CSV table of C-alpha atoms in Angstrom, one decimal:
chain,number,residue,atom,x,y,z
A,12,UNK,CA,38.2,29.9,22.0
A,13,UNK,CA,38.1,28.8,18.4
A,14,UNK,CA,40.4,31.0,16.3
A,15,UNK,CA,40.6,31.8,12.7
A,16,UNK,CA,43.8,33.7,11.7
A,17,UNK,CA,44.4,35.8,8.6
A,18,UNK,CA,47.1,38.2,7.7
A,19,UNK,CA,45.5,41.6,7.9
A,20,UNK,CA,47.5,42.9,5.0
A,21,UNK,CA,47.2,45.1,3.1
A,22,UNK,CA,48.1,42.9,0.2
A,23,UNK,CA,48.8,44.7,-3.0
A,24,UNK,CA,49.1,42.9,-6.4
A,25,UNK,CA,49.3,44.3,-9.9
A,26,UNK,CA,46.4,43.8,-12.2
A,27,UNK,CA,46.6,40.4,-13.9
A,28,UNK,CA,48.7,38.8,-11.2
A,29,UNK,CA,47.7,36.0,-8.8
A,30,UNK,CA,46.6,37.1,-5.3
A,31,UNK,CA,47.1,34.5,-2.6
A,32,UNK,CA,45.1,34.8,0.6
A,33,UNK,CA,45.8,32.5,3.6
A,34,UNK,CA,43.9,31.4,6.6
A,35,UNK,CA,44.6,29.1,9.5
A,36,UNK,CA,42.2,27.8,12.1
A,37,UNK,CA,42.5,26.2,15.5
A,38,UNK,CA,39.6,23.8,15.7
A,39,UNK,CA,40.8,20.5,14.2
A,40,UNK,CA,37.2,19.3,14.1
A,41,UNK,CA,36.1,22.1,11.7
A,42,UNK,CA,34.2,20.7,8.7
A,43,UNK,CA,33.2,23.6,6.4
A,44,UNK,CA,35.2,26.5,5.2
A,45,UNK,CA,34.2,29.7,3.4
A,46,UNK,CA,35.6,32.8,1.8
A,47,UNK,CA,33.6,36.0,1.8
A,48,UNK,CA,34.4,39.2,0.0
A,49,UNK,CA,33.5,42.5,1.6
A,50,UNK,CA,33.7,45.8,-0.1
A,51,UNK,CA,34.1,48.9,2.1
A,52,UNK,CA,30.8,49.8,3.7
A,53,UNK,CA,29.1,46.7,2.3
A,54,UNK,CA,28.0,43.3,3.7
A,55,UNK,CA,30.1,40.1,3.3
A,56,UNK,CA,29.4,38.3,0.1
A,57,UNK,CA,30.0,34.5,-0.2
A,58,UNK,CA,32.4,33.7,-3.0
A,59,UNK,CA,33.7,30.2,-2.2
A,60,UNK,CA,32.9,27.2,0.0
A,61,UNK,CA,35.0,24.1,0.4
A,62,UNK,CA,34.3,21.0,2.5
A,63,UNK,CA,37.0,18.5,1.6
A,64,UNK,CA,40.8,18.5,1.2
A,65,UNK,CA,42.2,19.7,-2.1
A,66,UNK,CA,41.3,22.4,-4.5
A,67,UNK,CA,38.0,23.8,-5.7
A,68,UNK,CA,37.9,26.1,-8.6
A,69,UNK,CA,35.2,28.6,-9.6
A,70,UNK,CA,36.1,30.9,-12.4
A,71,UNK,CA,39.1,33.0,-11.4
A,72,UNK,CA,38.9,31.8,-7.8
A,73,UNK,CA,40.4,28.6,-6.4
A,74,UNK,CA,40.0,27.6,-2.8
A,75,UNK,CA,42.5,25.2,-1.3
A,76,UNK,CA,42.0,23.2,1.9
A,77,UNK,CA,44.5,21.2,3.9
A,78,UNK,CA,42.8,19.8,7.1
A,79,UNK,CA,46.0,18.2,8.4
A,80,UNK,CA,47.7,21.6,8.4
A,81,UNK,CA,44.5,23.4,9.4
A,82,UNK,CA,45.0,25.7,6.5
A,83,UNK,CA,42.7,27.1,3.9
A,84,UNK,CA,43.7,29.5,1.1
A,85,UNK,CA,42.1,31.5,-1.7
A,86,UNK,CA,43.8,32.2,-5.0
A,87,UNK,CA,42.5,34.9,-7.3
A,88,UNK,CA,43.9,34.6,-10.8
A,89,UNK,CA,44.1,37.4,-13.3
A,90,UNK,CA,43.3,39.9,-10.5
A,91,UNK,CA,41.2,42.9,-11.4
A,92,UNK,CA,40.8,46.3,-9.7
A,93,UNK,CA,37.3,45.2,-8.9
A,94,UNK,CA,38.7,42.5,-6.7
A,95,UNK,CA,40.0,45.1,-4.3
A,96,UNK,CA,38.2,44.4,-1.1
A,97,UNK,CA,38.6,42.7,2.3
A,98,UNK,CA,38.5,38.9,2.2
A,99,UNK,CA,37.1,37.1,5.2
A,100,UNK,CA,37.8,33.5,6.0
A,101,UNK,CA,35.0,31.7,7.9
A,102,UNK,CA,35.0,28.2,9.5
A,103,UNK,CA,32.2,26.1,10.8
A,104,UNK,CA,33.0,23.5,13.3
A,105,UNK,CA,29.7,21.7,13.3
A,106,UNK,CA,26.3,22.9,14.4
A,107,UNK,CA,25.7,26.5,13.4
A,108,UNK,CA,28.5,28.4,15.0
A,109,UNK,CA,30.7,30.1,12.5
A,110,UNK,CA,34.0,31.8,13.3
A,111,UNK,CA,35.4,34.5,11.1
A,112,UNK,CA,38.9,35.8,10.7
A,113,UNK,CA,39.5,39.6,10.8
A,114,UNK,CA,40.0,39.7,7.1
A,115,UNK,CA,42.8,40.5,4.6
A,116,UNK,CA,42.6,43.7,2.7
A,117,UNK,CA,43.5,43.3,-1.0
A,118,UNK,CA,44.3,46.1,-3.4
A,119,UNK,CA,44.8,45.4,-7.1
A,120,UNK,CA,46.8,48.1,-8.7
A,121,UNK,CA,45.9,48.9,-12.3
B,8,UNK,CA,13.9,38.7,-4.8
B,9,UNK,CA,14.7,40.9,-1.7
B,10,UNK,CA,16.7,38.3,0.2
B,11,UNK,CA,17.5,39.7,3.6
B,12,UNK,CA,16.7,43.2,4.6
B,13,UNK,CA,17.6,45.1,7.7
B,14,UNK,CA,16.2,48.2,9.3
B,15,UNK,CA,17.1,50.8,10.1
B,16,UNK,CA,20.3,51.1,8.1
B,17,UNK,CA,21.7,53.7,10.4
B,18,UNK,CA,20.8,54.5,14.0
B,19,UNK,CA,22.0,56.9,16.6
B,20,UNK,CA,20.9,56.4,20.1
B,21,UNK,CA,21.8,57.4,23.6
B,22,UNK,CA,23.3,55.3,26.4
B,23,UNK,CA,20.6,53.5,28.3
B,24,UNK,CA,18.0,53.5,25.7
B,25,UNK,CA,16.4,50.4,24.3
B,26,UNK,CA,16.8,49.9,20.5
B,27,UNK,CA,15.6,47.1,18.2
B,28,UNK,CA,17.2,46.2,15.0
B,29,UNK,CA,15.0,44.4,12.5
B,30,UNK,CA,15.9,41.6,10.1
B,31,UNK,CA,13.6,40.1,7.5
B,32,UNK,CA,14.3,37.3,5.0
B,33,UNK,CA,12.2,36.1,2.1
B,34,UNK,CA,14.0,32.8,1.4
B,35,UNK,CA,12.3,30.8,4.2
B,36,UNK,CA,15.7,29.9,5.5
B,37,UNK,CA,15.6,28.0,8.7
B,38,UNK,CA,18.7,29.5,10.3
B,39,UNK,CA,19.2,33.1,11.1
B,40,UNK,CA,22.1,34.9,12.8
B,41,UNK,CA,23.1,38.2,14.2
B,42,UNK,CA,26.7,39.3,14.1
B,43,UNK,CA,28.5,42.5,15.0
B,44,UNK,CA,31.6,43.7,13.2
B,45,UNK,CA,34.2,45.8,14.8
B,46,UNK,CA,37.7,46.8,13.7
B,47,UNK,CA,40.2,44.3,15.0
B,48,UNK,CA,37.6,41.7,15.9
B,49,UNK,CA,36.1,40.7,12.7
B,50,UNK,CA,32.6,39.3,12.7
B,51,UNK,CA,31.4,37.9,16.0
B,52,UNK,CA,28.2,35.9,16.5
B,53,UNK,CA,25.7,37.4,19.0
B,54,UNK,CA,22.8,35.0,18.7
B,55,UNK,CA,21.4,32.6,16.2
B,56,UNK,CA,18.1,30.8,15.7
B,57,UNK,CA,17.4,27.4,14.2
B,58,UNK,CA,13.7,27.9,13.6
B,59,UNK,CA,10.8,29.9,15.0
B,60,UNK,CA,10.9,30.0,18.8
B,61,UNK,CA,14.4,28.4,18.9
B,62,UNK,CA,17.3,30.7,19.7
B,63,UNK,CA,20.7,30.2,21.2
B,64,UNK,CA,23.7,32.3,22.3
B,65,UNK,CA,26.7,32.9,20.3
B,66,UNK,CA,30.1,34.3,21.2
B,67,UNK,CA,29.0,37.8,22.5
B,68,UNK,CA,25.4,37.6,23.7
B,69,UNK,CA,25.6,39.9,26.8
B,70,UNK,CA,23.4,42.9,26.6
B,71,UNK,CA,21.3,41.6,23.7
B,72,UNK,CA,17.9,39.9,23.4
B,73,UNK,CA,16.4,38.1,20.4
B,74,UNK,CA,13.1,36.6,19.5
B,75,UNK,CA,11.8,34.7,16.6
B,76,UNK,CA,8.1,34.3,16.5
B,77,UNK,CA,8.0,34.0,12.7
B,78,UNK,CA,10.5,32.2,10.4
B,79,UNK,CA,11.1,35.3,8.3
B,80,UNK,CA,11.8,37.8,11.1
B,81,UNK,CA,14.6,37.9,13.7
B,82,UNK,CA,14.8,41.1,15.7
B,83,UNK,CA,17.7,42.0,17.9
B,84,UNK,CA,17.1,44.2,20.9
B,85,UNK,CA,19.6,46.1,22.9
B,86,UNK,CA,17.8,46.5,26.2
B,87,UNK,CA,20.0,49.3,27.6
B,88,UNK,CA,22.5,50.5,25.0
B,89,UNK,CA,26.1,51.1,26.0
B,90,UNK,CA,28.9,52.8,24.0
B,91,UNK,CA,30.6,49.5,23.6
B,92,UNK,CA,27.7,48.3,21.5
B,93,UNK,CA,28.5,50.9,18.9
B,94,UNK,CA,29.1,48.7,15.9
B,95,UNK,CA,27.9,47.5,12.5
B,96,UNK,CA,25.3,44.7,12.9
B,97,UNK,CA,24.7,42.1,10.3
B,98,UNK,CA,21.9,39.7,10.0
B,99,UNK,CA,22.5,36.5,8.1
B,100,UNK,CA,20.6,33.3,7.1
B,101,UNK,CA,21.3,29.9,5.7
B,102,UNK,CA,19.1,27.1,4.5
B,103,UNK,CA,18.6,23.9,6.4
B,104,UNK,CA,19.2,21.7,3.4
B,105,UNK,CA,21.3,21.7,0.3
B,106,UNK,CA,24.2,24.1,0.8
B,107,UNK,CA,23.2,24.2,4.4
B,108,UNK,CA,26.1,26.2,5.8
B,109,UNK,CA,26.4,28.9,3.2
B,110,UNK,CA,25.4,32.1,4.9
B,111,UNK,CA,23.9,35.1,3.2
B,112,UNK,CA,24.2,38.5,4.8
B,113,UNK,CA,21.9,41.5,5.0
B,114,UNK,CA,23.1,45.0,4.2
B,115,UNK,CA,23.9,45.8,7.8
B,116,UNK,CA,22.9,48.4,10.4
B,117,UNK,CA,25.4,50.9,11.6
B,118,UNK,CA,24.6,51.7,15.2
B,119,UNK,CA,26.1,54.5,17.2
B,120,UNK,CA,25.5,54.8,20.9
B,121,UNK,CA,26.4,58.3,22.3
């Protein structure tokens, strides 16, 4: 069973702070990593993908990947109340099977 | 640009009934997926399809049937619904080329089995 683990939270940060979301995965052969944002009652929305070790930045979002430690993280800088959502980590180990974590709930306090 | 649509958005059915959830995408993506989302389990893959007439099981396929006669449609059928199939069902797709593994989700169908 391939596992993707996330802290369920809830994680609360004040507006303007950095939110740090973490994810670990069990399949060492995993190749592709994704972060999705899901608002309550809505579908997951892709916000970041990362394929190689290191950092990838897109606006206020930075994804970090460390394959040796089997760890992927998402940093949200200058957090806004509109960032309040559940963040899902997803891992693809090859082929087209994706494994999702249960998500981390983030609340940004104005 | 409609993307992925799902119908119905909400469905209540009785135990033992057959129910079909529809998924339609306008991007001509090769791959399509069905997930269910339950509290404490996250998203779990039910079935996926690489192309028309090609389908394969995911993590939790029991009790479900899929077909894909056209690239744009990927219906999911619960042949005899059970209460344990009460869930939110999401359809997703991703293209074969380019950002091949970036999945895009439909709005979901909330299914209640009584």
